[in-house]
Amino acid sequence: MRKLKPDRGIQGLIPAIVSLLIFFLILIIGGATPAFHVLGVIMIFYALAFGFWSFYKTNNYYYLITVFYMLTCGAFLLLLNFPEDIGSLKSKSNPELKIALLFFYFFAFWMAYVGYRKKLKYRGREVMELAAWDVEVGTETYTERPRPAGIIEHSKYDIIDFGNHLKKNLVCMSFQEENRILLVPIKMGNEFEFLYKPDYNYLSKTWISIDFDGQVSVHISRKDYLDYTDDLAFDHLCESLGQLMITFADFYMRGDKVRIMDRLNSVKMGLFS
Amino acid sequence: MKFEEAAKFGTYISKSFAKDVFRLLNNYRDISASEAASRLGMHIQTVQDFLEAMADLGILDKKEAIERKRPYYRFTLKTQKIVFELDLIEELRNTKGNSIEDSKIREKKNAGVRFSLARNGQYFSNVAIWVGKGRARSEKKISLTTAQGKFLYNLPFPDGEHLSLEEIRVKSGVELDDMPEIKDLVEELIQYKVIEAKSL
């Protein structure tokens, strides 16, 4: 049974809703062609603001596919003169439009596949769900402070590599400090704060820290704790989250990276939650 | 001790907070004016003046320390007896004796306390507690020594298993010599209902 409350946030859909609203507004005011052109400009802007910036922040190469998808989509819409070009798509005229459409189809299919494989999904909910898997209910047990959760015996650079791997796969975002890394699981819908808030305070979020001596500590934010349906036994929950990361670190160091994703996929969360 | 020194000593020893400061100095291996001030809820300048005066009289040892490129002084009690024949050890001994050593402790539920991490994230640097009720409610901030910070970092959670001071000391890697200052803090936090104790 799921321990987390169902995710009904629509944050991820806001850019799409905004762009459609703008599209329909211009469609009413200025007609179809300007509306498609403005939508094209918006798509190109989204490609840079969302796709490229996300790639820069996470090192997840799949974001480049979204960049190319949105760029080709934007280019197609900018080249489109509605309704004249609709008929010409079948003829031999306007080759640029056809090339843009071809690339758009190519990247659209590729992106659909990437979406199906959940390569662009932030895995925070899976992490928190797995941590709470066998944790019992325990009322009034929450505390703000972090909890030591165990020790791992790996070198500093292995730990940094592990953090980078989790970041790349959107399992946790890693933040390197002087003598430790902090792994912050980000849930879908919460990624915008991480991506765009200039003074993003990761210490106030849920984190798992691994210092370069191997000491593992866990902090769970009140917001994430309240995201569980019941008040869970907090000590056990923190220990469980720490153990989960220790297990993931062991998988990574053994070369069984795929097991990390297998574990996360076993939760069977929806693509947008 | 010369008369002038005795007069100076007398002036300061008659202050209402003098005993509390000496108790801290007795319990702590070394302490700064800001730590002592936060611990006692006093203005830093008052404590600073007192510690400086005692250091001038040779009762305290004053050592310069540097944190974030800002130098400050840490004070250590140098002598346990003074010419006034005040037996400080006898006078300032913790009143509760070893009772806390016979207990197991953990964080109390809904303690309403805020722990702040030190820069390296491996221990706490201070604890903020809400004291009083209603409009008179105020925040009391206690600066922690490294040993105290490490100890509190390993304090069991409200639903965790109670542990003895010794078990937590070993877990947190705190030296035995630091136990007096830890006991002092634990007693204080029990009073403020941050820590709950259970007899062994």
Coordinates of N, CA and C in Angstrom, one line a residue, chain A residues 37-231:
Chain A
H37 N 3.1 31.4 -35.1 CA 4.5 31.9 -35.0 C 4.9 32.2 -33.5
V38 N 3.9 32.8 -32.8 CA 4.2 33.1 -31.4 C 4.4 31.8 -30.6
L39 N 3.6 30.8 -30.9 CA 3.7 29.5 -30.3 C 5.1 28.9 -30.6
G40 N 5.6 29.1 -31.8 CA 6.9 28.7 -32.2 C 8.0 29.3 -31.4
V41 N 7.9 30.7 -31.2 CA 8.8 31.4 -30.4 C 8.8 30.9 -28.9
I42 N 7.6 30.7 -28.4 CA 7.5 30.1 -27.1 C 8.2 28.8 -26.9
M43 N 8.0 27.9 -28.0 CA 8.6 26.6 -27.9 C 10.2 26.7 -27.9
I44 N 10.7 27.6 -28.7 CA 12.1 27.8 -28.7 C 12.6 28.4 -27.4
F45 N 11.8 29.3 -26.8 CA 12.2 29.8 -25.5 C 12.2 28.7 -24.4
Y46 N 11.1 27.8 -24.5 CA 11.0 26.7 -23.6 C 12.2 25.7 -23.8
A47 N 12.6 25.6 -25.0 CA 13.7 24.7 -25.3 C 15.0 25.1 -24.5
L48 N 15.2 26.4 -24.5 CA 16.4 26.9 -23.8 C 16.1 27.0 -22.3
A49 N 15.0 27.5 -21.9 CA 14.7 27.8 -20.5 C 14.5 26.5 -19.7
F50 N 13.8 25.6 -20.3 CA 13.5 24.3 -19.6 C 14.5 23.2 -20.0
G51 N 14.5 22.9 -21.3 CA 15.3 21.8 -21.7 C 16.8 22.0 -21.4
F52 N 17.4 23.1 -22.0 CA 18.8 23.2 -21.9 C 19.3 23.5 -20.5
W53 N 18.5 24.3 -19.8 CA 18.8 24.7 -18.4 C 18.8 23.4 -17.5
S54 N 17.8 22.6 -17.7 CA 17.7 21.3 -17.0 C 18.9 20.4 -17.2
F55 N 19.3 20.4 -18.5 CA 20.5 19.6 -18.8 C 21.7 20.2 -18.1
Y56 N 21.8 21.5 -18.1 CA 23.0 22.1 -17.5 C 23.0 21.8 -16.0
K57 N 21.8 21.8 -15.3 CA 21.7 21.6 -13.9 C 21.8 20.2 -13.5
T58 N 21.4 19.2 -14.4 CA 21.4 17.8 -13.9 C 22.4 16.9 -14.7
N59 N 22.9 17.4 -15.8 CA 23.8 16.5 -16.6 C 23.1 15.4 -17.2
N60 N 21.8 15.4 -17.2 CA 21.0 14.3 -17.8 C 20.9 14.6 -19.3
Y61 N 21.5 13.7 -20.1 CA 21.6 14.0 -21.6 C 20.2 13.9 -22.3
Y62 N 19.3 13.2 -21.6 CA 18.0 13.1 -22.3 C 17.3 14.4 -22.4
Y63 N 17.7 15.4 -21.6 CA 17.1 16.7 -21.7 C 17.4 17.3 -23.1
L64 N 18.6 16.9 -23.7 CA 18.9 17.4 -25.0 C 17.9 17.0 -26.0
I65 N 17.3 15.8 -25.8 CA 16.3 15.4 -26.8 C 15.1 16.3 -26.7
T66 N 14.7 16.7 -25.4 CA 13.6 17.7 -25.3 C 14.0 19.0 -26.0
V67 N 15.2 19.4 -25.8 CA 15.7 20.6 -26.4 C 15.5 20.6 -28.0
F68 N 16.0 19.5 -28.6 CA 15.8 19.4 -30.0 C 14.4 19.2 -30.5
Y69 N 13.6 18.5 -29.6 CA 12.2 18.3 -29.9 C 11.5 19.7 -30.0
M70 N 11.8 20.5 -28.9 CA 11.1 21.8 -28.9 C 11.6 22.8 -29.9
L71 N 12.9 22.7 -30.2 CA 13.5 23.6 -31.3 C 12.9 23.2 -32.6
T72 N 12.8 22.0 -33.0 CA 12.3 21.6 -34.3 C 10.8 21.9 -34.3
C73 N 10.1 21.7 -33.2 CA 8.7 22.1 -33.2 C 8.5 23.6 -33.4
G74 N 9.4 24.3 -32.7 CA 9.3 25.8 -32.8 C 9.6 26.2 -34.2
A75 N 10.7 25.6 -34.8 CA 11.1 26.0 -36.2 C 9.9 25.7 -37.1
F76 N 9.3 24.5 -36.9 CA 8.2 24.2 -37.8 C 7.0 25.2 -37.7
L77 N 6.7 25.6 -36.5 CA 5.6 26.6 -36.3 C 6.0 27.9 -36.8
L78 N 7.2 28.3 -36.7 CA 7.7 29.6 -37.3 C 7.6 29.6 -38.8
L79 N 7.9 28.5 -39.4 CA 7.9 28.4 -40.9 C 6.5 28.3 -41.4
L80 N 5.6 27.9 -40.6 CA 4.2 27.6 -41.0 C 3.4 28.8 -41.3
N81 N 2.9 28.9 -42.5 CA 1.9 29.9 -42.9 C 0.5 29.2 -43.0
F82 N -0.3 29.5 -42.1 CA -1.6 28.8 -42.0 C -2.6 29.6 -42.8
P83 N -3.5 29.1 -43.6 CA -3.7 27.6 -43.9 C -2.9 27.2 -45.2
E84 N -2.2 28.2 -45.9 CA -1.6 27.9 -47.2 C -0.7 26.7 -47.2
D85 N 0.1 26.6 -46.1 CA 1.1 25.6 -46.0 C 0.6 24.2 -45.7
I86 N -0.6 24.1 -45.2 CA -1.2 22.8 -44.9 C -1.4 22.0 -46.1
G87 N -1.9 22.6 -47.2 CA -2.0 21.9 -48.5 C -0.6 21.6 -49.1
S88 N 0.3 22.6 -49.0 CA 1.6 22.4 -49.6 C 2.5 21.3 -49.0
L89 N 2.1 20.9 -47.8 CA 2.9 19.8 -47.2 C 2.9 18.5 -48.0
K90 N 1.8 18.4 -48.8 CA 1.7 17.2 -49.6 C 2.4 17.4 -51.0
S91 N 2.6 18.7 -51.4 CA 3.3 18.9 -52.6 C 4.8 19.0 -52.5
K92 N 5.5 19.4 -53.5 CA 6.9 19.4 -53.5 C 7.5 20.8 -53.0
S93 N 6.6 21.8 -52.8 CA 7.0 23.1 -52.4 C 7.3 23.1 -50.9
N94 N 8.0 24.3 -50.5 CA 8.3 24.5 -49.1 C 9.1 23.4 -48.5
P95 N 10.3 23.1 -49.0 CA 11.1 22.0 -48.4 C 11.6 22.2 -47.0
E96 N 11.8 23.5 -46.6 CA 12.3 23.7 -45.2 C 11.3 23.3 -44.2
L97 N 10.0 23.6 -44.5 CA 8.9 23.2 -43.6 C 8.9 21.6 -43.5
K98 N 9.1 20.9 -44.6 CA 9.0 19.5 -44.6 C 10.2 18.9 -43.8
I99 N 11.4 19.5 -43.9 CA 12.6 19.1 -43.1 C 12.3 19.3 -41.6
A100 N 11.8 20.5 -41.3 CA 11.5 20.7 -39.9 C 10.5 19.7 -39.3
L101 N 9.5 19.4 -40.2 CA 8.4 18.5 -39.7 C 9.0 17.1 -39.5
L102 N 9.9 16.7 -40.4 CA 10.6 15.4 -40.3 C 11.4 15.3 -39.0
F103 N 12.2 16.3 -38.8 CA 12.9 16.3 -37.5 C 12.0 16.3 -36.3
F104 N 10.9 17.1 -36.4 CA 10.0 17.1 -35.3 C 9.5 15.7 -35.0
Y105 N 9.0 15.0 -36.1 CA 8.5 13.6 -35.9 C 9.6 12.8 -35.2
F106 N 10.8 12.9 -35.7 CA 11.9 12.0 -35.2 C 12.1 12.3 -33.7
F107 N 12.2 13.5 -33.3 CA 12.5 13.8 -31.9 C 11.2 13.6 -31.1
A108 N 10.1 13.7 -31.6 CA 8.8 13.5 -30.9 C 8.7 12.0 -30.5
F109 N 9.0 11.1 -31.5 CA 9.0 9.7 -31.2 C 10.1 9.3 -30.2
W110 N 11.3 9.9 -30.4 CA 12.4 9.6 -29.4 C 12.0 10.1 -28.0
M111 N 11.3 11.2 -27.9 CA 11.0 11.8 -26.6 C 9.9 10.9 -26.0
A112 N 9.0 10.4 -26.8 CA 7.9 9.5 -26.3 C 8.5 8.3 -25.7
Y113 N 9.6 7.8 -26.4 CA 10.3 6.6 -25.9 C 11.0 6.9 -24.5
V114 N 11.6 8.1 -24.5 CA 12.3 8.5 -23.3 C 11.3 8.7 -22.1
G115 N 10.2 9.2 -22.5 CA 9.1 9.4 -21.5 C 8.6 8.0 -20.9
Y116 N 8.5 7.1 -21.9 CA 8.0 5.8 -21.5 C 9.0 5.1 -20.5
R117 N 10.3 5.3 -20.8 CA 11.4 4.7 -20.0 C 11.6 5.5 -18.7
K118 N 10.9 6.6 -18.5 CA 10.9 7.5 -17.3 C 12.3 8.1 -17.1
K119 N 13.0 8.4 -18.2 CA 14.4 8.9 -18.1 C 14.4 10.4 -17.7
L120 N 13.2 11.0 -17.8 CA 13.2 12.4 -17.5 C 12.3 12.7 -16.2
K121 N 12.2 11.6 -15.4 CA 11.3 11.7 -14.3 C 12.1 11.9 -13.0
Y122 N 11.8 12.9 -12.2 CA 12.5 13.1 -10.9 C 12.0 12.0 -10.0
R123 N 12.9 11.3 -9.3 CA 12.5 10.1 -8.6 C 12.3 10.3 -7.1
G124 N 12.1 11.5 -6.7 CA 11.9 11.8 -5.3 C 10.8 11.0 -4.6
R125 N 9.7 10.9 -5.3 CA 8.6 10.2 -4.7 C 8.9 8.7 -4.5
E126 N 9.6 8.1 -5.5 CA 9.9 6.7 -5.4 C 10.9 6.5 -4.2
V127 N 11.8 7.5 -4.1 CA 12.8 7.3 -3.0 C 12.1 7.4 -1.6
M128 N 11.2 8.4 -1.5 CA 10.5 8.5 -0.2 C 9.5 7.4 0.1
E129 N 8.9 6.8 -1.0 CA 8.0 5.7 -0.9 C 8.8 4.4 -0.5
L130 N 9.9 4.2 -1.1 CA 10.7 3.1 -0.8 C 11.2 3.2 0.7
A131 N 11.6 4.4 1.1 CA 12.1 4.5 2.5 C 11.0 4.2 3.5
A132 N 9.8 4.5 3.1 CA 8.7 4.3 4.1 C 8.0 2.9 4.0
W133 N 8.6 2.1 3.1 CA 8.0 0.8 2.8 C 7.5 0.0 4.0
D134 N 8.4 -0.2 5.0 CA 8.0 -1.1 6.1 C 8.0 -0.3 7.4
V135 N 7.8 1.0 7.3 CA 7.8 1.8 8.5 C 6.4 1.9 9.1
E136 N 6.3 1.7 10.4 CA 5.0 1.7 11.1 C 4.6 3.1 11.4
V137 N 3.4 3.2 11.8 CA 2.8 4.5 12.3 C 3.4 4.9 13.6
G138 N 3.8 6.1 13.8 CA 4.3 6.6 15.1 C 4.0 8.0 15.3
T139 N 3.0 8.4 16.1 CA 2.6 9.8 16.2 C 3.6 10.6 17.0
E140 N 3.6 11.9 16.7 CA 4.4 12.9 17.4 C 5.8 12.5 17.6
T141 N 6.4 12.0 16.5 CA 7.8 11.6 16.6 C 8.7 12.4 15.7
Y142 N 8.1 13.4 15.0 CA 8.9 14.2 14.1 C 9.9 15.1 14.8
T143 N 11.1 15.3 14.3 CA 12.0 16.2 14.9 C 12.8 16.8 13.7
E144 N 13.2 18.1 13.8 CA 13.8 18.8 12.7 C 15.3 18.3 12.5
R145 N 15.9 17.7 13.5 CA 17.3 17.5 13.4 C 17.7 16.3 12.6
P146 N 18.9 16.3 12.0 CA 19.3 15.1 11.2 C 19.6 13.9 12.1
R147 N 19.7 12.7 11.5 CA 19.9 11.5 12.3 C 21.1 10.8 11.7
P148 N 22.1 10.4 12.4 CA 23.2 9.5 11.9 C 22.5 8.2 11.5
A149 N 22.9 7.7 10.3 CA 22.2 6.5 9.8 C 23.1 5.4 9.4
G150 N 24.4 5.5 9.6 CA 25.3 4.4 9.3 C 26.6 4.9 8.7
I151 N 27.3 4.0 8.2 CA 28.7 4.3 7.7 C 28.9 3.5 6.4
I152 N 29.4 4.1 5.4 CA 29.9 3.4 4.2 C 31.4 3.5 4.0
E153 N 32.0 2.5 3.5 CA 33.4 2.6 3.4 C 33.9 2.7 1.9
H154 N 33.8 3.9 1.4 CA 34.2 4.2 0.1 C 35.0 5.5 0.1
S155 N 35.8 5.6 -1.0 CA 36.7 6.8 -1.0 C 35.9 8.1 -1.4
K156 N 36.5 9.2 -1.1 CA 35.8 10.5 -1.4 C 35.4 10.6 -2.9
Y157 N 36.2 10.1 -3.8 CA 35.9 10.3 -5.2 C 34.8 9.3 -5.6
D158 N 34.7 8.1 -5.0 CA 33.6 7.2 -5.2 C 32.3 7.8 -4.8
I159 N 32.4 8.5 -3.6 CA 31.2 9.1 -3.1 C 30.7 10.2 -4.0
I160 N 31.6 11.0 -4.5 CA 31.3 12.1 -5.4 C 30.7 11.5 -6.7
D161 N 31.3 10.5 -7.2 CA 30.8 9.8 -8.4 C 29.4 9.3 -8.2
F162 N 29.2 8.7 -7.1 CA 27.9 8.1 -6.8 C 26.8 9.3 -6.8
G163 N 27.2 10.4 -6.2 CA 26.3 11.5 -6.1 C 26.0 12.0 -7.5
N164 N 27.0 12.1 -8.4 CA 26.8 12.5 -9.8 C 25.9 11.6 -10.5
H165 N 26.1 10.3 -10.3 CA 25.3 9.3 -10.9 C 23.8 9.5 -10.6
L166 N 23.5 9.7 -9.3 CA 22.1 9.9 -8.8 C 21.6 11.1 -9.4
K167 N 22.4 12.2 -9.5 CA 21.9 13.4 -10.1 C 21.6 13.2 -11.6
K168 N 22.5 12.6 -12.3 CA 22.3 12.4 -13.7 C 21.0 11.6 -14.0
N169 N 20.6 10.7 -13.1 CA 19.4 9.9 -13.3 C 18.2 10.4 -12.6
L170 N 18.4 11.7 -12.0 CA 17.3 12.4 -11.4 C 16.8 11.7 -10.1
V171 N 17.6 10.8 -9.5 CA 17.2 10.1 -8.3 C 17.3 11.1 -7.1
C172 N 18.4 11.8 -7.0 CA 18.6 12.8 -6.0 C 19.6 13.8 -6.7
M173 N 19.4 15.1 -6.3 CA 20.3 16.1 -6.7 C 21.5 16.1 -5.7
S174 N 22.7 16.2 -6.2 CA 23.8 16.2 -5.2 C 24.4 17.5 -5.1
F175 N 24.7 17.9 -3.9 CA 25.4 19.2 -3.6 C 26.7 18.9 -2.8
Q176 N 27.8 19.3 -3.4 CA 29.0 19.0 -2.7 C 29.4 20.2 -1.8
E177 N 29.8 19.8 -0.6 CA 30.3 20.8 0.4 C 31.7 20.4 0.7
E178 N 32.3 21.1 1.6 CA 33.7 21.0 1.9 C 34.1 19.6 2.2
N179 N 33.3 18.9 3.1 CA 33.7 17.6 3.5 C 32.6 16.5 3.3
R180 N 31.6 16.8 2.5 CA 30.5 15.9 2.4 C 29.7 16.2 1.1
I181 N 28.9 15.2 0.7 CA 27.9 15.6 -0.3 C 26.5 15.4 0.3
L182 N 25.6 16.2 -0.2 CA 24.2 16.1 0.2 C 23.4 15.6 -1.0
L183 N 22.6 14.6 -0.7 CA 21.7 14.1 -1.8 C 20.3 14.5 -1.5
V184 N 19.7 15.2 -2.4 CA 18.4 15.8 -2.1 C 17.4 15.1 -3.1
P185 N 16.5 14.2 -2.6 CA 15.5 13.7 -3.5 C 14.5 14.7 -3.9
I186 N 14.2 14.9 -5.2 CA 13.3 15.9 -5.7 C 12.1 15.2 -6.3
K187 N 10.9 15.6 -5.8 CA 9.7 15.0 -6.4 C 9.3 15.8 -7.6
M188 N 8.6 15.1 -8.5 CA 8.0 15.7 -9.7 C 7.2 16.9 -9.3
G189 N 7.3 18.0 -9.9 CA 6.6 19.2 -9.5 C 7.4 20.1 -8.6
N190 N 8.3 19.5 -7.9 CA 9.2 20.4 -7.1 C 10.5 20.8 -7.8
E191 N 10.7 20.3 -9.0 CA 11.9 20.5 -9.7 C 12.1 21.9 -10.1
F192 N 11.0 22.7 -10.2 CA 11.1 24.1 -10.7 C 11.9 24.9 -9.7
E193 N 11.6 24.6 -8.4 CA 12.3 25.4 -7.3 C 13.8 25.1 -7.4
F194 N 14.1 23.8 -7.6 CA 15.6 23.4 -7.7 C 16.2 24.1 -8.9
L195 N 15.5 24.1 -10.0 CA 16.1 24.5 -11.3 C 16.2 26.1 -11.3
Y196 N 15.2 26.8 -10.8 CA 15.1 28.2 -11.1 C 15.3 29.1 -9.9
K197 N 15.2 28.6 -8.7 CA 15.3 29.5 -7.5 C 16.8 29.8 -7.3
P198 N 17.2 31.0 -7.4 CA 18.6 31.4 -7.3 C 19.3 31.0 -6.0
D199 N 18.6 31.2 -4.8 CA 19.2 30.9 -3.5 C 18.5 29.6 -3.0
Y200 N 18.5 28.6 -3.8 CA 17.8 27.3 -3.4 C 18.4 26.8 -2.1
N201 N 17.6 26.7 -1.1 CA 18.2 26.3 0.2 C 18.0 24.8 0.4
Y202 N 19.0 24.0 -0.1 CA 18.8 22.5 0.0 C 18.9 22.0 1.4
L203 N 19.5 22.8 2.3 CA 19.6 22.3 3.7 C 18.2 22.2 4.4
S204 N 17.2 23.0 3.8 CA 15.9 23.0 4.5 C 15.1 21.8 3.9
K205 N 15.6 21.1 2.9 CA 14.8 20.1 2.2 C 15.2 18.7 2.9
T206 N 14.6 17.7 2.4 CA 15.0 16.3 2.8 C 16.4 16.0 2.2
W207 N 17.3 15.6 3.0 CA 18.6 15.2 2.4 C 19.2 14.1 3.1
I208 N 20.1 13.5 2.3 CA 21.0 12.4 2.9 C 22.4 12.9 2.7
S209 N 23.1 13.0 3.8 CA 24.5 13.5 3.6 C 25.5 12.3 3.8
I210 N 26.5 12.3 3.0 CA 27.6 11.3 3.1 C 28.9 12.1 3.2
D211 N 29.5 12.0 4.4 CA 30.8 12.8 4.5 C 31.9 11.9 3.9
F212 N 33.0 12.5 3.7 CA 34.1 11.8 3.0 C 34.8 10.8 3.9
D213 N 34.3 10.7 5.2 CA 34.8 9.6 6.1 C 33.8 8.5 6.0
G214 N 32.7 8.7 5.3 CA 31.7 7.6 5.1 C 30.5 7.7 6.0
Q215 N 30.4 8.7 6.9 CA 29.3 8.8 7.8 C 28.1 9.3 7.0
V216 N 27.0 8.5 7.2 CA 25.7 8.9 6.5 C 24.7 9.5 7.6
S217 N 24.2 10.6 7.2 CA 23.2 11.2 8.1 C 21.9 11.6 7.2
V218 N 20.8 11.6 7.9 CA 19.5 11.8 7.1 C 18.8 13.0 7.8
H219 N 18.2 13.8 7.0 CA 17.3 14.9 7.5 C 16.0 14.8 6.6
I220 N 14.9 14.7 7.2 CA 13.6 14.7 6.5 C 12.9 16.0 6.8
S221 N 12.5 16.8 5.8 CA 11.8 18.0 6.0 C 10.4 17.8 6.5
R222 N 9.9 18.7 7.2 CA 8.5 18.6 7.7 C 7.5 18.4 6.6
K223 N 7.8 19.2 5.5 CA 6.9 19.1 4.3 C 6.8 17.7 3.8
D224 N 8.0 17.1 3.6 CA 8.0 15.8 3.1 C 7.4 14.8 4.1
Y225 N 7.6 15.0 5.4 CA 7.0 14.1 6.4 C 5.5 14.2 6.3
L226 N 5.0 15.4 6.2 CA 3.5 15.5 6.1 C 3.0 15.1 4.8
D227 N 3.8 14.8 3.8 CA 3.3 14.2 2.6 C 3.0 12.8 2.7
Y228 N 3.3 12.1 3.8 CA 2.9 10.8 4.0 C 1.5 10.8 4.5
T229 N 0.7 9.8 4.2 CA -0.7 9.7 4.6 C -0.8 9.7 6.1
D230 N 0.1 8.9 6.8 CA 0.0 8.8 8.3 C 1.3 9.4 8.8
D231 N 1.3 9.7 10.2 CA 2.5 10.0 10.9 C 3.3 8.8 11.1

